[in-house]
Coordinates of C-alpha atoms in Angstrom, one line a residue:
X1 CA 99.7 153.9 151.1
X2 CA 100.1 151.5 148.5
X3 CA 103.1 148.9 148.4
X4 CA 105.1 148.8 145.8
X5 CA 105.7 144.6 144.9
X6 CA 108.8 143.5 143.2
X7 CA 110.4 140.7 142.0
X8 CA 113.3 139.6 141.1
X9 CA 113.7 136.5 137.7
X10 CA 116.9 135.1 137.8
X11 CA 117.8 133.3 134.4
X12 CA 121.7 132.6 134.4
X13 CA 121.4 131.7 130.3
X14 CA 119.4 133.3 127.8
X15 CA 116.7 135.2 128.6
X16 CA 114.9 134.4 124.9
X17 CA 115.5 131.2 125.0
X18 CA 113.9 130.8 128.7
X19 CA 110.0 130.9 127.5
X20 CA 109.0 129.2 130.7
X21 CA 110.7 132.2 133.1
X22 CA 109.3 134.9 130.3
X23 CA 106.5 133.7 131.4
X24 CA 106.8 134.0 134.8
X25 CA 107.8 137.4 134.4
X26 CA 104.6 138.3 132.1
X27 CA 102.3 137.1 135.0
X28 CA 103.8 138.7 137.7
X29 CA 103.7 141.9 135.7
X30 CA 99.7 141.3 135.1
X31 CA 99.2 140.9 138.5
X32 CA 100.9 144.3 139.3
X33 CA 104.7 143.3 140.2
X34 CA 107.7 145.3 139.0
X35 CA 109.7 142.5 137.8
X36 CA 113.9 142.8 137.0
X37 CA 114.9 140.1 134.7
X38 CA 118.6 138.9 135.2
X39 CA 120.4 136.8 132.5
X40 CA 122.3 136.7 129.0
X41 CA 121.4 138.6 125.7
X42 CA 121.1 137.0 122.7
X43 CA 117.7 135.3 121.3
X44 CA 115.1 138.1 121.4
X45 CA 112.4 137.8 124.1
X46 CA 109.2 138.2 123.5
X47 CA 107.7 141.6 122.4
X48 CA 104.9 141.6 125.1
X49 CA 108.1 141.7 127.8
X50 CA 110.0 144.5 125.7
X51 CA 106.9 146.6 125.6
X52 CA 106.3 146.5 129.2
X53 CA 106.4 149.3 131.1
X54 CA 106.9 146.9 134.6
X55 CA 109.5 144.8 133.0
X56 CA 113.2 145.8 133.2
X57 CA 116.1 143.7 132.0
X58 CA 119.8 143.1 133.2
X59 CA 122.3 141.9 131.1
X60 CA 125.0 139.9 132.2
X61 CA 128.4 140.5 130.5
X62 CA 129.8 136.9 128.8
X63 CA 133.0 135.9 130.1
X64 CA 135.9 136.6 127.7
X65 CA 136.6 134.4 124.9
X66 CA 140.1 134.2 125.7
X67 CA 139.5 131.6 128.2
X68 CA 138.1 129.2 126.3
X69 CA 141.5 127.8 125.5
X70 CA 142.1 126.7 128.8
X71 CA 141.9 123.4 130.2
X72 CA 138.4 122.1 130.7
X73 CA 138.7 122.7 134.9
X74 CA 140.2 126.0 135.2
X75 CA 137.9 127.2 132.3
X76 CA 135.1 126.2 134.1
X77 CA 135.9 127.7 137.5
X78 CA 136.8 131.0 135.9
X79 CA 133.7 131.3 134.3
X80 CA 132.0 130.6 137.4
X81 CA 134.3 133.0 139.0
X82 CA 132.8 135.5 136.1
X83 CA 129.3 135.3 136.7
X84 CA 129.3 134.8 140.1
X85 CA 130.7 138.5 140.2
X86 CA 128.5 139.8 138.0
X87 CA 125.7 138.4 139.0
X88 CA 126.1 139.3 142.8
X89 CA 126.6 143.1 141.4
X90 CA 123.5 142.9 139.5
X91 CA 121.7 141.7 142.3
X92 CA 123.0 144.2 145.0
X93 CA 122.4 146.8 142.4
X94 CA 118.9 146.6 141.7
X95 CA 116.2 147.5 144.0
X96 CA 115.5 144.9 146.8
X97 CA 112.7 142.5 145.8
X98 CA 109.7 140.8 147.8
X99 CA 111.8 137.5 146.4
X100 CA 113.7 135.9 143.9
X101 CA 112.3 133.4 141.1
X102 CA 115.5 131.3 140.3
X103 CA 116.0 129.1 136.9
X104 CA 117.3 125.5 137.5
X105 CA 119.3 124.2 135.6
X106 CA 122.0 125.8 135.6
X107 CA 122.6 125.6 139.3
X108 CA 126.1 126.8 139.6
X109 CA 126.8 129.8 140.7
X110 CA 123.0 130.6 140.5
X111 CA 121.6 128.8 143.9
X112 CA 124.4 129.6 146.3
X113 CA 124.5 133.5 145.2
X114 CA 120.5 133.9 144.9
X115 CA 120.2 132.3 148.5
X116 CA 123.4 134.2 149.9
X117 CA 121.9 137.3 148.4
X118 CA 118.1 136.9 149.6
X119 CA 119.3 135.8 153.3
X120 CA 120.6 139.7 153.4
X121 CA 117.9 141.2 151.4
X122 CA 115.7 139.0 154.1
X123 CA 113.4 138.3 150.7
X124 CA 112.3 134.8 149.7
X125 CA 114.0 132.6 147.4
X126 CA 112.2 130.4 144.9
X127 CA 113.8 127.8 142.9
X128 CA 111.8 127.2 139.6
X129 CA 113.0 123.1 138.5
X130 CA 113.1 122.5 135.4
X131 CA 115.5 119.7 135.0
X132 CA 118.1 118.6 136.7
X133 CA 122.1 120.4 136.4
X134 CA 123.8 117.3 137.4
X135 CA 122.0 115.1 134.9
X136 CA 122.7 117.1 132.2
X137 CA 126.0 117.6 133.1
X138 CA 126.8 114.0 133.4
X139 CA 125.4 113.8 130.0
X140 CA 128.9 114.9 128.7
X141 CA 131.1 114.6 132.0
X142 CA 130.5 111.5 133.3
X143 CA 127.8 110.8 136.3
X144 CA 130.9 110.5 138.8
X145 CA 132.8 113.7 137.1
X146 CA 133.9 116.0 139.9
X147 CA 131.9 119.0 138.3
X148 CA 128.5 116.6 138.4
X149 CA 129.2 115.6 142.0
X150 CA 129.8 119.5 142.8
X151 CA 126.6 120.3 141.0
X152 CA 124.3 117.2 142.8
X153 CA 125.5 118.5 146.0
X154 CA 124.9 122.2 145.6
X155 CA 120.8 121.3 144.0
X156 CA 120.8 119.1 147.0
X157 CA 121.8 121.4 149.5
X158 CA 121.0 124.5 148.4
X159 CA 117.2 123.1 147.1
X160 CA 115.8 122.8 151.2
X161 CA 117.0 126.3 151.7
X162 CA 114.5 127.8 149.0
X163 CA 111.1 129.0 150.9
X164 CA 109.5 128.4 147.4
X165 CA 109.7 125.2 145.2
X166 CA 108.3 124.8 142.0
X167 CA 108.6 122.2 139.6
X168 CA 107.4 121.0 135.9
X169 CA 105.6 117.3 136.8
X170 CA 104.6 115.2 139.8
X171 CA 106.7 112.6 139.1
X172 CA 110.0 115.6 139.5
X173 CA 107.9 117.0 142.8
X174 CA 108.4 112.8 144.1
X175 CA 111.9 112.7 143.1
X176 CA 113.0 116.1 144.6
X177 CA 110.9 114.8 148.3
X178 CA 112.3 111.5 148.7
X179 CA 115.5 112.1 147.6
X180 CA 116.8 115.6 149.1
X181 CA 113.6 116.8 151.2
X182 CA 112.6 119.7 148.7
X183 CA 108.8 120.2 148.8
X184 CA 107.9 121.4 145.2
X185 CA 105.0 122.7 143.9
X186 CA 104.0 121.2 140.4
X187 CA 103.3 124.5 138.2
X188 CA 102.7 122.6 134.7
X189 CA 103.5 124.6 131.5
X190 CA 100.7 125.5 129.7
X191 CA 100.6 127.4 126.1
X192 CA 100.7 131.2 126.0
X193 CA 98.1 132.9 124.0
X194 CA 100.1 133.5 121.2
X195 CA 99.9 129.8 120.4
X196 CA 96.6 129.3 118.9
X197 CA 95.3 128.0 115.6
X198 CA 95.3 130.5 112.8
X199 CA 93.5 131.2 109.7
X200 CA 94.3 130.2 106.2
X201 CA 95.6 133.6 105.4
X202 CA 97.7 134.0 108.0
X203 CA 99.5 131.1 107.2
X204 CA 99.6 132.0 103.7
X205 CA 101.3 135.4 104.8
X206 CA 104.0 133.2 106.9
X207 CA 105.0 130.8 104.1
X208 CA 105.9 134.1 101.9
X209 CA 107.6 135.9 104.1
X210 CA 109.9 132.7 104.6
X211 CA 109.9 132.3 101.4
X212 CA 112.1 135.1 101.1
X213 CA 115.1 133.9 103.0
X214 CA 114.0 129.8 102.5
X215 CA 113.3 128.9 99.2
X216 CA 112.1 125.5 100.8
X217 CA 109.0 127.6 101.1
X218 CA 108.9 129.6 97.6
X219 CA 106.9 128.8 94.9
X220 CA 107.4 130.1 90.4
X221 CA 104.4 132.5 91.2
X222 CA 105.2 135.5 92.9
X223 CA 101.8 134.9 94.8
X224 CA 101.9 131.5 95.7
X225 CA 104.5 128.9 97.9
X226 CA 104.7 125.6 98.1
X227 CA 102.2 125.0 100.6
X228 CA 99.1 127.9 99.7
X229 CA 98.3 129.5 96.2
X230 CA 96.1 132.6 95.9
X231 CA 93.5 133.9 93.5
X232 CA 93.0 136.7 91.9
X233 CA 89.9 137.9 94.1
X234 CA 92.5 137.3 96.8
X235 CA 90.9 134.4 97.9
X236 CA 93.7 131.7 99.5
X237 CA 93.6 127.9 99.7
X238 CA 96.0 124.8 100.4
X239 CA 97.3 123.4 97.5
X240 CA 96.3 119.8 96.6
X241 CA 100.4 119.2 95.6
X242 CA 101.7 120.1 98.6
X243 CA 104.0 118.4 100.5
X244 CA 103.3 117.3 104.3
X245 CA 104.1 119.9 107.0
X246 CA 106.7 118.1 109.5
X247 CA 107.4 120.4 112.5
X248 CA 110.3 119.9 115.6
X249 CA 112.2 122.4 117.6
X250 CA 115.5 121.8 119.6
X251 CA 118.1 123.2 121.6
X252 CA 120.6 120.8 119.3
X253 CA 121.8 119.1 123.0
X254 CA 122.7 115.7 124.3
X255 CA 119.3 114.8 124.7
X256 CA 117.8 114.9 121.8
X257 CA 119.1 112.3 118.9
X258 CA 118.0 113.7 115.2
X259 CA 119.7 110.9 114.1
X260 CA 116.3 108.9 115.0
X261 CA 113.9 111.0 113.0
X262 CA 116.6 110.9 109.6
X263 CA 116.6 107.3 110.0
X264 CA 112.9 107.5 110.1
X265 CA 112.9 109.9 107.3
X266 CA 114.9 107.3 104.8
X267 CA 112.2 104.9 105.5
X268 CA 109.6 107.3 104.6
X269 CA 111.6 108.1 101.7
X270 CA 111.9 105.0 100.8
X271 CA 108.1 103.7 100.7
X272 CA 107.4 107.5 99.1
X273 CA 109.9 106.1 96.1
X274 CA 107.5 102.8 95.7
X275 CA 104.4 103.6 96.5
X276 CA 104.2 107.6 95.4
X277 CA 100.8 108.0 94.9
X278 CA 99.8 106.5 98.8
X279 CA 102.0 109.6 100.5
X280 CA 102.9 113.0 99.6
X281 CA 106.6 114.2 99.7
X282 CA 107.6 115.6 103.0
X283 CA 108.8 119.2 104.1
X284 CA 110.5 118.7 107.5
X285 CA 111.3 122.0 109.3
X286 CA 113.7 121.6 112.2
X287 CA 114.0 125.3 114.3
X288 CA 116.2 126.2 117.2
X289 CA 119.9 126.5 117.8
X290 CA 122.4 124.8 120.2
X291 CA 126.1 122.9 120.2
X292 CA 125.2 120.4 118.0
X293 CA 123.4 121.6 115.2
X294 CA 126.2 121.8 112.5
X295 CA 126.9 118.0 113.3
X296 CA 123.2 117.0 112.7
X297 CA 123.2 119.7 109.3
X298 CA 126.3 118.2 108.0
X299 CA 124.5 114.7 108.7
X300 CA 121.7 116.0 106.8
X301 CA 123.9 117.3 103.9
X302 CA 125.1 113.7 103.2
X303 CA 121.4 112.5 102.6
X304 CA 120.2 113.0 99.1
X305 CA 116.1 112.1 99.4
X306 CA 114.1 113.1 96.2
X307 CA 110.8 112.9 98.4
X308 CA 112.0 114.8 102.0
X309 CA 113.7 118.1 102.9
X310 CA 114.7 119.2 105.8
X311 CA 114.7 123.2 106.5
X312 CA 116.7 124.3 109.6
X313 CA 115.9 127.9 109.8
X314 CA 115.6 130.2 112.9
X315 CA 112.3 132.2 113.1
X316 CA 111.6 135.7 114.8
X317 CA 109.9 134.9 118.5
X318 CA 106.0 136.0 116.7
X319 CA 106.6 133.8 113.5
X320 CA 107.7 130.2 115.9
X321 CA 104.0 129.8 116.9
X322 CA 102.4 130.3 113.3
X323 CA 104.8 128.4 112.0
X324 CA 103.7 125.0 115.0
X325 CA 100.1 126.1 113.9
X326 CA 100.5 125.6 109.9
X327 CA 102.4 122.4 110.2
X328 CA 100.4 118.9 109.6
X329 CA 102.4 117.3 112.3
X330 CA 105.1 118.4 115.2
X331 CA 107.8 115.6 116.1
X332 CA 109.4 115.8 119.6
X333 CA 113.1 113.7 120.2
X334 CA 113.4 115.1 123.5
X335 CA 113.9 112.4 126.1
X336 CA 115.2 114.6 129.3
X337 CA 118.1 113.8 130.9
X338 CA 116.9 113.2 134.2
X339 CA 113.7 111.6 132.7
X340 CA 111.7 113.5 135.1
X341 CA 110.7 117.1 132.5
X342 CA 108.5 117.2 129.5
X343 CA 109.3 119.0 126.4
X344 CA 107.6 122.5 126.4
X345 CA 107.4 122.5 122.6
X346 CA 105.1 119.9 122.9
X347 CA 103.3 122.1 124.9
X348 CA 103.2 125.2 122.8
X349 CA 101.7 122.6 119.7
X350 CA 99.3 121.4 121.4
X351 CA 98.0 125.1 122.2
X352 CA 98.6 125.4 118.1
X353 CA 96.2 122.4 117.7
X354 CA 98.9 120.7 116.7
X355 CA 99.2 116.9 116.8
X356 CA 102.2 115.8 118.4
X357 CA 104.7 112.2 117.9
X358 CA 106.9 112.2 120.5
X359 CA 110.0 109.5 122.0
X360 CA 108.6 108.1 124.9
X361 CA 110.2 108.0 128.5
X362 CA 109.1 108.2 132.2
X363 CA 107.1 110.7 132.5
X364 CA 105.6 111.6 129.3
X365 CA 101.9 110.5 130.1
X366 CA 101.4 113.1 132.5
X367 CA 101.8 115.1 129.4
X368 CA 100.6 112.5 126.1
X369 CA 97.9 110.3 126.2
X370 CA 99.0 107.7 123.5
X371 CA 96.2 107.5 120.8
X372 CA 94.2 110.2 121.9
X373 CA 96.2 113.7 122.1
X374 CA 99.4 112.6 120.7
X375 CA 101.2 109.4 119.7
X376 CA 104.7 107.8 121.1
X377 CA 107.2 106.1 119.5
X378 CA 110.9 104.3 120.8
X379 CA 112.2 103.5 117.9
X380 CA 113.3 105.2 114.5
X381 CA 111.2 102.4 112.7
X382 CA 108.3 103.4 115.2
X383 CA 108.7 106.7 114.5
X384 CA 108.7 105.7 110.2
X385 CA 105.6 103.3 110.6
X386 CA 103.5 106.4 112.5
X387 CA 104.9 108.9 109.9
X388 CA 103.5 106.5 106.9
X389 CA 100.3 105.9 108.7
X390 CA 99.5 109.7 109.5
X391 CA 100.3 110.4 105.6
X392 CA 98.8 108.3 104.2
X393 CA 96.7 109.8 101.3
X394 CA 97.6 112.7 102.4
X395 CA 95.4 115.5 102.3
X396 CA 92.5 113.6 101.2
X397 CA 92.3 110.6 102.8
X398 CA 92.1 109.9 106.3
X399 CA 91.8 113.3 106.9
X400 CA 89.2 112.2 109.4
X401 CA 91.9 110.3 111.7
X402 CA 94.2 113.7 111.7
X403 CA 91.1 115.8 112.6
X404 CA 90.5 113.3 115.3
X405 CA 93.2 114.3 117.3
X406 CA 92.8 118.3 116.8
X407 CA 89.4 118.1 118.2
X408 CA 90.8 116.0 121.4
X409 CA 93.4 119.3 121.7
X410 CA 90.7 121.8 122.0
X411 CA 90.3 120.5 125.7
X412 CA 94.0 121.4 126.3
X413 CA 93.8 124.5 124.9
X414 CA 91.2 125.7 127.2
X415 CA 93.8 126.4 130.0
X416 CA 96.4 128.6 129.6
X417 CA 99.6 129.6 131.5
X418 CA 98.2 132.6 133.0
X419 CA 95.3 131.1 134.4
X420 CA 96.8 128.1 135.9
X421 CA 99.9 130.3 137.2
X422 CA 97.4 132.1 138.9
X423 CA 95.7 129.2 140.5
X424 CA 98.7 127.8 141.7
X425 CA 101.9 129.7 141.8
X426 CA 100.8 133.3 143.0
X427 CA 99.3 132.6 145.9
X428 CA 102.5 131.1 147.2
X429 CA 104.8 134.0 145.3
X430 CA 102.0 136.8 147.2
X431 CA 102.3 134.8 150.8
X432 CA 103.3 137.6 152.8
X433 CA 104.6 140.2 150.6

């Protein structure tokens, strides 16, 4: 008699906006689990998870808006108060799984309730790391808030309990063992298959259709956009007037500072003005959403560059990866609070074949080697001096230096999550189930 295998994906945030879990769920499924996906609506996830037939989702209800006028404390705890009920209905009402794959960050109410909730289930619990609550947290609280006290506590306590640790570099694996005990697994993101390098056409295809809602993108002829023209025996090419492709994605949070690519942006603009013929004008496109993306678009608003705009729009889950594989160059500001994550966007370009310039901190080299699959910066003028140098007579001249760095990609691309889930997460997830 066969046995049926479940599991249970615990995302206490939004479910599209969690690649890293989606995937999870998408391998689990491949290797014959029924998964259950717990978290919040809103971005959608990707189509591969709506279509399948082993993949069922659960909705948490948001707490009500009312309470947001509450004082910062008793909001909090009531919306802790909200989820945790929901999310211990959700999780008695589904069917029993061989275990639970838990998100962290957030880790309140999430860790207690998972590990409350498996101990009577008698299933195993597995905390997935992917940055620490606390530090984030103390990003806007304060490190010695109450609430980031609470929250290092709970990851603390609640992180030796989980039968399964898994977490997103070796230097986080180090940091979780000497400090708290936890033995975690380092599961490295790796690009899906939908990012990949695409043909000429197909970007051509994805410039009009954003052409429609962006006119950033739109060109006089009905045919053409700013980027790709087309004949008439439908033949396309790139257009030796366009602008440079600048690429970034962000959750608009505490730690990542735009304000250090628009300073590096003036500079560019700047030595565009002068010297006009030694760089092309610019086309940054910034996707994503999050808390603090009218600041940074009203910051934007007050600049008025003749050679550089910026494009904030947000793109459908299957148009994000052709859009990282027609840019020229992806720019990553995201420094981690804890110092101890890497950016996964960096992760999905380089599966594009995209060329990467990203801040530097800790732990980036597990991820960048500097000069040869990406470049680092520190500071805005850093960031304005690489700029300069990778546009420079651009898309003619030194093309070769750009190609340089797309052929030292190819090696990434090679290995893909799937695979390397495989190899080191499920035979730890399939340990006695």
């Amino acid at each position: 008699m066969m046995v049926c295998k479940r599991a249970c994906v615990v995302v206490l945030g939004d479910v599209g906006r969690s690649p890293r879990m989606q995937y999870h769920a998408l391998s689990l499924a491949k290797e014959g689990y029924n998964v259950d996906i717990i978290g919040y609506s809103g971005s959608a996830p990707h189509s591969d998870l709506l279509f399948s037939s082993k993949i069922s989702f659960h909705y948490m209800n948001p707490s009500p808006s009312f309470i947001s006028i509450l004082p910062q404390f008793i909001l909090y705890f009531l919306k802790v108060m909200w989820q945790s009920w929901f999310l211990i209905w959700t999780l008695f009402w589904i069917p029993k799984p061989n275990f639970y794959l838990v998100q962290n960050p957030p880790s309140i109410p999430t860790l207690p309730i998972c590990w409350f909730v498996a101990r009577i289930h008698r299933a195993q619990l597995a905390i997935d790391w992917h940055n620490y609550g606390y530090t984030i947290m103390g990003l806007t609280l304060g490190p010695n808030h109450v609430l980031t006290r609470v929250s290092h506590f709970i990851e603390a306590f609640f992180g030796r309990f989980a039968g399964i640790n898994f977490c997103v570099t070796k230097a986080m694996s180090q940091d979780l063992h000497q400090n708290w005990g936890v033995c975690a697994t380092t599961l490295y993101d790796r690009p899906a298959e939908i990012f990949r390098p695409i043909s000429l056409f197909e970007k051509h295809e994805l410039f009009l259709k954003l052409g429609k809602d962006y006119h950033e993108f739109s060109s006089s002829r009905p045919d053409d956009t700013l980027l790709t023209e087309r004949f008439a025996d439908g033949q396309v090419r790139l257009r030796e007037d366009r602008p440079g492709l600048l690429v970034s994605s962000t959750s608009w949070t505490e730690d990542e500072d735009f304000s250090v690519l628009l300073d590096a942006l003036d500079e560019y603009e700047l030595n565009r003005s002068v010297n006009s013929s030694d760089y092309p004008p610019l086309m940054c496109v910034i996707t994503g959403k999050g808390p603090l993306k009218n600041y940074y678009t009203n910051l934007i608003q007050t600049k008025h560059w003749q050679h550089v705009e910026i494009c904030t729009p947000w793109l459908d889950p299957e148009d994000y990866p052709k859009l990282i594989a027609s840019a020229d160059l992806g720019v990553s500001l995201h420094t981690s609070s804890s110092g101890l994550d890497l950016p996964m966007k960096i992760v999905d370009m380089f599966g594009c074949g995209l060329p990467v310039c990203a801040i530097g901190y800790n732990c980036l080299k597990e991820l960048i080697t500097d000069g040869q699959n990406g470049m680092i910066f520190k500071t805005a003028g850093d960031l304005a001096d690489k700029l300069l140098a990778w546009f420079h007579g651009f898309p003619r001249d030194n093309e070769e230096n750009r190609q340089f760095y797309r052929r030292q990609l190819k090696v990434y691309q090679s290995l893909r999550w799937h695979k390397e889930w495989c190899k080191v997460a499920l035979p730890l997830l399939s340990h006695n189930n």
